[in-house]
C-alpha positions as CSV (number, residue, x, y, z in Angstrom):
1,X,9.2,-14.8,-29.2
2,X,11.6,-11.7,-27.6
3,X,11.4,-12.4,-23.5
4,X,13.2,-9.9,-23.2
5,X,11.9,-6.8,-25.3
6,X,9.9,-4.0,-22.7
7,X,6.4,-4.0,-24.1
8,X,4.0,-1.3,-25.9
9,X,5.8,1.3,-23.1
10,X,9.0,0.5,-20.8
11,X,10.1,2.4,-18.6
12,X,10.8,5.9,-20.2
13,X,7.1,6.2,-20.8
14,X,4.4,8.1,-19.2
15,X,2.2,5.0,-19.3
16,X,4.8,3.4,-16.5
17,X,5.0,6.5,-14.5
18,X,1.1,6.6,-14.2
19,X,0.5,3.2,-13.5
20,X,3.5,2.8,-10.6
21,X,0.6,4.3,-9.1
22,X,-1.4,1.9,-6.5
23,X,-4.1,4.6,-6.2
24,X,-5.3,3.7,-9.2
25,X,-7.9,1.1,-8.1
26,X,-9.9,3.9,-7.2
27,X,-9.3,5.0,-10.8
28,X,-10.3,2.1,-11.9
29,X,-13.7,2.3,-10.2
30,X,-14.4,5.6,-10.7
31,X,-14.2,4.6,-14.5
32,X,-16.8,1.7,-14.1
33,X,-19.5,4.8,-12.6
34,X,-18.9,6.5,-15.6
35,X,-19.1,3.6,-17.8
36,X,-22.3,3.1,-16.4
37,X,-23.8,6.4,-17.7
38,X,-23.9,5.1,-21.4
39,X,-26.7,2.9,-22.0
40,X,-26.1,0.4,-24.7
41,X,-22.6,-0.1,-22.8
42,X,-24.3,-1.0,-19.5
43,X,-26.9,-3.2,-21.5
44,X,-23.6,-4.6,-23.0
45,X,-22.1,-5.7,-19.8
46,X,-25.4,-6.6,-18.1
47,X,-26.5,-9.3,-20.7
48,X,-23.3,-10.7,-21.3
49,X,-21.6,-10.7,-17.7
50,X,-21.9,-12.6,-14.4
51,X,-20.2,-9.4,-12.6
52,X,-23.1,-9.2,-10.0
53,X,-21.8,-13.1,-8.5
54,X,-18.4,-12.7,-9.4
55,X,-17.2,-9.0,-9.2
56,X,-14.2,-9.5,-7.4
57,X,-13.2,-12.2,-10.1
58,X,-14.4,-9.6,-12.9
59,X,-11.8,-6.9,-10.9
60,X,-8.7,-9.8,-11.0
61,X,-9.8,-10.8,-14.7
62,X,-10.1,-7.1,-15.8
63,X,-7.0,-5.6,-13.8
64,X,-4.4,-8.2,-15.3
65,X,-5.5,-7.3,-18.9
66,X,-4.4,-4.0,-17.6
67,X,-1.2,-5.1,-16.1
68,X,-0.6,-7.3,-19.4
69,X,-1.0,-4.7,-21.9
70,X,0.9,-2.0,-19.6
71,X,3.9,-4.6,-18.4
72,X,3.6,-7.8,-20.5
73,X,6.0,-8.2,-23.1
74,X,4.7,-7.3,-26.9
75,X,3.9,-10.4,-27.7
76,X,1.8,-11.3,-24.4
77,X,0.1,-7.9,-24.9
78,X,-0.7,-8.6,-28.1
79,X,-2.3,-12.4,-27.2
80,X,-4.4,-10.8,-24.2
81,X,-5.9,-8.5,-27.2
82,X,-6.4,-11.1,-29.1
83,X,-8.1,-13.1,-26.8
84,X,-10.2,-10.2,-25.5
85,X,-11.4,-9.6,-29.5
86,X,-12.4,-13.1,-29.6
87,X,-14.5,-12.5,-26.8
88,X,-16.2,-9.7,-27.7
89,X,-17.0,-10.7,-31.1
90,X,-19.3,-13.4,-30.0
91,X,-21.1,-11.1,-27.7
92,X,-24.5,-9.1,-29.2
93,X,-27.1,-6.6,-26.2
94,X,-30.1,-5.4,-26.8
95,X,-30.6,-1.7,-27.0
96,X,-32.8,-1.0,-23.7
97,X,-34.5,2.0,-25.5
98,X,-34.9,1.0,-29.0
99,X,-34.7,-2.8,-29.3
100,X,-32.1,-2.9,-31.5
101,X,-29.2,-5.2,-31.2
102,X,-26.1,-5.0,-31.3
103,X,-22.7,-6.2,-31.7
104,X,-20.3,-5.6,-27.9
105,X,-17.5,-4.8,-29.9
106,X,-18.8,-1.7,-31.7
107,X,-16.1,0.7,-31.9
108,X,-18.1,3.3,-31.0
109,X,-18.5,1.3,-27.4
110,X,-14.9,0.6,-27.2
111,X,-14.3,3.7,-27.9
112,X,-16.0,5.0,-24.6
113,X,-15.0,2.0,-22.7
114,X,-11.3,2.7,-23.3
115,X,-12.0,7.2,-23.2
116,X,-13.1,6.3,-19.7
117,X,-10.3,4.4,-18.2
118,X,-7.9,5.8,-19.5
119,X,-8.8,9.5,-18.6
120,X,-9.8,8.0,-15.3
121,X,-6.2,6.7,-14.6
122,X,-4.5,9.7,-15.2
123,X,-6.8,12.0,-14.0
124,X,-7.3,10.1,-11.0
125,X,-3.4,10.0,-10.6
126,X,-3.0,13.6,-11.1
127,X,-5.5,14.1,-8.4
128,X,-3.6,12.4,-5.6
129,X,-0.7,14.5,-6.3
130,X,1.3,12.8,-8.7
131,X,3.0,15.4,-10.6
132,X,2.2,15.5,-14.2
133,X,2.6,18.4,-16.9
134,X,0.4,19.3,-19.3
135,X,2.8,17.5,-21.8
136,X,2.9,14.4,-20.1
137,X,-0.8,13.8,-19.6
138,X,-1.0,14.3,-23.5
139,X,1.7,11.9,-24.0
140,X,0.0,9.3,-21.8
141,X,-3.4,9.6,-24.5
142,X,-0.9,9.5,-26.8
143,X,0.4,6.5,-26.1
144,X,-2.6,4.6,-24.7
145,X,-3.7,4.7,-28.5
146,X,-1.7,1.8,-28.9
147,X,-3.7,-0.1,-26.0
148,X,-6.7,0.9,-28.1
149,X,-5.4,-0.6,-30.8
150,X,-5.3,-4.2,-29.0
151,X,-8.8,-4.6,-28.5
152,X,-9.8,-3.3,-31.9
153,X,-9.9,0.3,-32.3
154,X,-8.3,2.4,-35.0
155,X,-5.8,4.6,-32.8
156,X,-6.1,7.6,-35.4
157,X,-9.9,7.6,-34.1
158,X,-9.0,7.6,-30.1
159,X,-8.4,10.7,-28.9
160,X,-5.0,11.3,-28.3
161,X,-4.7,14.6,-26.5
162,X,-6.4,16.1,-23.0
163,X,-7.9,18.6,-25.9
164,X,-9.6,15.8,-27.5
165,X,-10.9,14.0,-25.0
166,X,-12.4,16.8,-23.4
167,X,-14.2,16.7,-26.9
168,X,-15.1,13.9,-27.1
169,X,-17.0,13.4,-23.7
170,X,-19.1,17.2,-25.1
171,X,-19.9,14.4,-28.2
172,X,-20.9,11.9,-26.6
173,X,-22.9,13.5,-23.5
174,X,-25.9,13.6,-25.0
175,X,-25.9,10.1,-25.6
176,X,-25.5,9.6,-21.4
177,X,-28.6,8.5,-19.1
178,X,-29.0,7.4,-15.4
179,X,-31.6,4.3,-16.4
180,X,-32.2,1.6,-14.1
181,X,-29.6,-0.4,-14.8
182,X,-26.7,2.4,-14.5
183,X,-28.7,3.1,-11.0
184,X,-28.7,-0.5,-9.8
185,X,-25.4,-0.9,-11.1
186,X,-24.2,2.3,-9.2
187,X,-25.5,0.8,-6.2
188,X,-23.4,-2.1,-6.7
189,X,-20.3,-0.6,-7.2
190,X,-21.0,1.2,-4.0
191,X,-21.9,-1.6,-1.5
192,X,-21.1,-5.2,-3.3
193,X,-20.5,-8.0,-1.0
194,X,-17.1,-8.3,0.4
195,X,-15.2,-11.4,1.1
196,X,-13.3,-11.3,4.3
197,X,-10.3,-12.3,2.5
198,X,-9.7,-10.4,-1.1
199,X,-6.2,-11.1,-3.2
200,X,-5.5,-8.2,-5.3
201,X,-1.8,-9.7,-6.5
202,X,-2.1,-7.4,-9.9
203,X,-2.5,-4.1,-8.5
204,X,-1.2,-4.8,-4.9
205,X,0.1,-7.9,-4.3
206,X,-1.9,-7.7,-0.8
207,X,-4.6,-9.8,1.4
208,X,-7.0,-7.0,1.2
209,X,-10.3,-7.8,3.8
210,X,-11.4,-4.2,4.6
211,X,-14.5,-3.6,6.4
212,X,-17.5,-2.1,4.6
213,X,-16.8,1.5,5.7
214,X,-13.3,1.3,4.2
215,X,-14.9,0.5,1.4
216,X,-17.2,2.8,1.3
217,X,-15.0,5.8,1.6
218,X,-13.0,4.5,-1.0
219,X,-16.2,4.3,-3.8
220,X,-17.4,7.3,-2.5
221,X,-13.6,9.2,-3.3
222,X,-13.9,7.8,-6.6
223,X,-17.3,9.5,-7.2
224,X,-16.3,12.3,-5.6
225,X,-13.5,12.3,-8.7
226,X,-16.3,12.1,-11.2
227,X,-16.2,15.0,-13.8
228,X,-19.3,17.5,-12.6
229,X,-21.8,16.8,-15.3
230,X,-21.5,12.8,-14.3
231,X,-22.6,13.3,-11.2
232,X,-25.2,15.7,-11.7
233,X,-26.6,12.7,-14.2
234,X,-26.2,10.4,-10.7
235,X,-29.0,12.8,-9.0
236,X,-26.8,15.9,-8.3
237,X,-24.1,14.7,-6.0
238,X,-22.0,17.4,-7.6
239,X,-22.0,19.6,-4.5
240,X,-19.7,22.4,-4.3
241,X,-17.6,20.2,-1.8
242,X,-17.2,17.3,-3.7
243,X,-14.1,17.6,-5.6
244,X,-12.3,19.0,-2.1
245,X,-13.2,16.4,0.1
246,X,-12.5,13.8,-3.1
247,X,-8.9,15.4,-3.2
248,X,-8.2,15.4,-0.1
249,X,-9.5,12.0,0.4
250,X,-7.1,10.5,-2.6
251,X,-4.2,12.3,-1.8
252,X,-5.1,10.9,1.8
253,X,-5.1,7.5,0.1
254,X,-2.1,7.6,-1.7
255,X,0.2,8.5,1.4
256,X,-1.0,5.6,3.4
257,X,-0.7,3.5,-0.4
258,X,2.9,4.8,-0.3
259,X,3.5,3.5,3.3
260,X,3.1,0.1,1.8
261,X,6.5,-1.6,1.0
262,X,7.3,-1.8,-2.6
263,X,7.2,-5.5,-3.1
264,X,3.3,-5.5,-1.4
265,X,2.5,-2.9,-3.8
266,X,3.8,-4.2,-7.0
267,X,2.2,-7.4,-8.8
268,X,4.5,-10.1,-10.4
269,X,3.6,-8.9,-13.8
270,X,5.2,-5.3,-12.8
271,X,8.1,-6.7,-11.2
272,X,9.0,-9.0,-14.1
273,X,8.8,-6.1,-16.7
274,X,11.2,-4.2,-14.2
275,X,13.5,-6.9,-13.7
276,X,13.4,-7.1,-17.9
277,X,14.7,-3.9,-18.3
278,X,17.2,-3.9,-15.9
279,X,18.5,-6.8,-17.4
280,X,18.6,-4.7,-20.6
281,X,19.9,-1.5,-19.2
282,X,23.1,-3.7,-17.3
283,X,23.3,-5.5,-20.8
């Protein structure tokens, strides 16, 4: 096994350049809102998922899969996809409308799973002022096809341009309802309990124990990021000042992020694929 070798990206990529980027946790939330919209996924992570008693733990587990597959090296990327197809295939939902079950890993639910978060991340990141041409946010769908590819998906049927997921979100809106678990859910993500003390070593290697308000202004930028026809299907929160005060409020967020000294900011998994390629670029 290569130790040394810099991963499905390294450090020419887009994918590194958006995800240097501690402002995406709100990213990362504002995906799980939107995620929430489609009901057979919801009904996929409600019936197979403890997230309501261990959401922070959920957060950890789900944001070092991240790191791994953005920083790991190819081969520990590969084993966390492996491991998180193994899951998944054991994993059948009812459909809350129809009755009809259904396998978790349909790719058709992957597919939205991984549309969400990964337009979330760079949208997010474009948001709060991280300067990104039309090119390079293509490039980053581009090359996020080959995270697709970890957990299952054929990366010639993931969208692979801002073009085509803007497409693919006019497909699949119909398919998109506020039911009562996306509204409990949404509730959740808004105001879950909060432990005094929080480790977030992945993202931001930092003892994190913000009072609720903090909290709240942070899940309430990351609606505020929604696209408008997501949060009209929340109960019209779309208002015309929205986006503004969402902008405002990330860009806000990432200058106090950026305040943060670099080795707070960074998580171990970042810093060793760093150290990797300087190693590589001195050798």
């Amino acid at each position: 096994m290569d130790t040394e070798d810099l991963g499905l990206f390294g450090p020419g990529s887009v994918t590194w350049k958006v995800h240097e980027e501690p402002i995406l946790i709100v990213a990362g939330l504002r995906s799980l809102y939107l995620q929430a919209l489609h009901p057979r996924s919801m009904a996929g992570v409600a019936q197979n998922s403890n997230y309501r008693s261990d959401a922070w733990g959920r957060l950890v587990r789900t944001a070092t899969y991240v790191a791994t597959t953005i920083y790991g090296t190819t081969a520990e990327a590969e084993a966390a996809g492996r491991r998180l197809r193994t899951l998944h295939a054991r994993m059948r939902a009812t459909d809350p409308f129809t009755g009809e079950e259904f396998r978790v890993d349909d790719p058709d639910l992957l597919r939205w799973v991984h549309v969400t978060e990964v337009e979330s991340f760079v949208s997010t990141a474009r948001r709060a002022g991280l300067a990104l041409s039309d090119d390079e946010v293509d490039g980053y769908y581009t090359e996020q096809r080959r995270a697709a590819a970890l957990v299952g998906l054929d990366p010639a049927d993931v969208p692979g341009t801002a073009a085509e997921v803007a497409a693919y979100y006019r497909d699949v809106r119909p398919q998109l309802r506020m039911t009562r678990e996306a509204a409990e859910t949404a509730v959740f993500l808004t105001a879950p309990p909060i432990p005094w003390k929080l480790s977030l070593p992945v993202r931001l290697g930092l003892t994190l124990g913000p009072p609720r308000w903090a909290y709240l202004g942070v899940a309430g930028t990351a609606l505020g990021l929604l696209p408008p026809w997501a949060l009209r299907l929340y109960g019209g929160l779309g208002l015309p000042t929205t986006a503004l005060s969402a902008d405002l409020g990330v860009r806000a967020l990432r200058l106090a992020l950026a305040a943060v000294p670099r080795r707070y900011r960074e998580g171990p998994l970042q810093q060793a694929a760093k150290e990797r390629a300087a190693r590589l670029a001195a050798a």
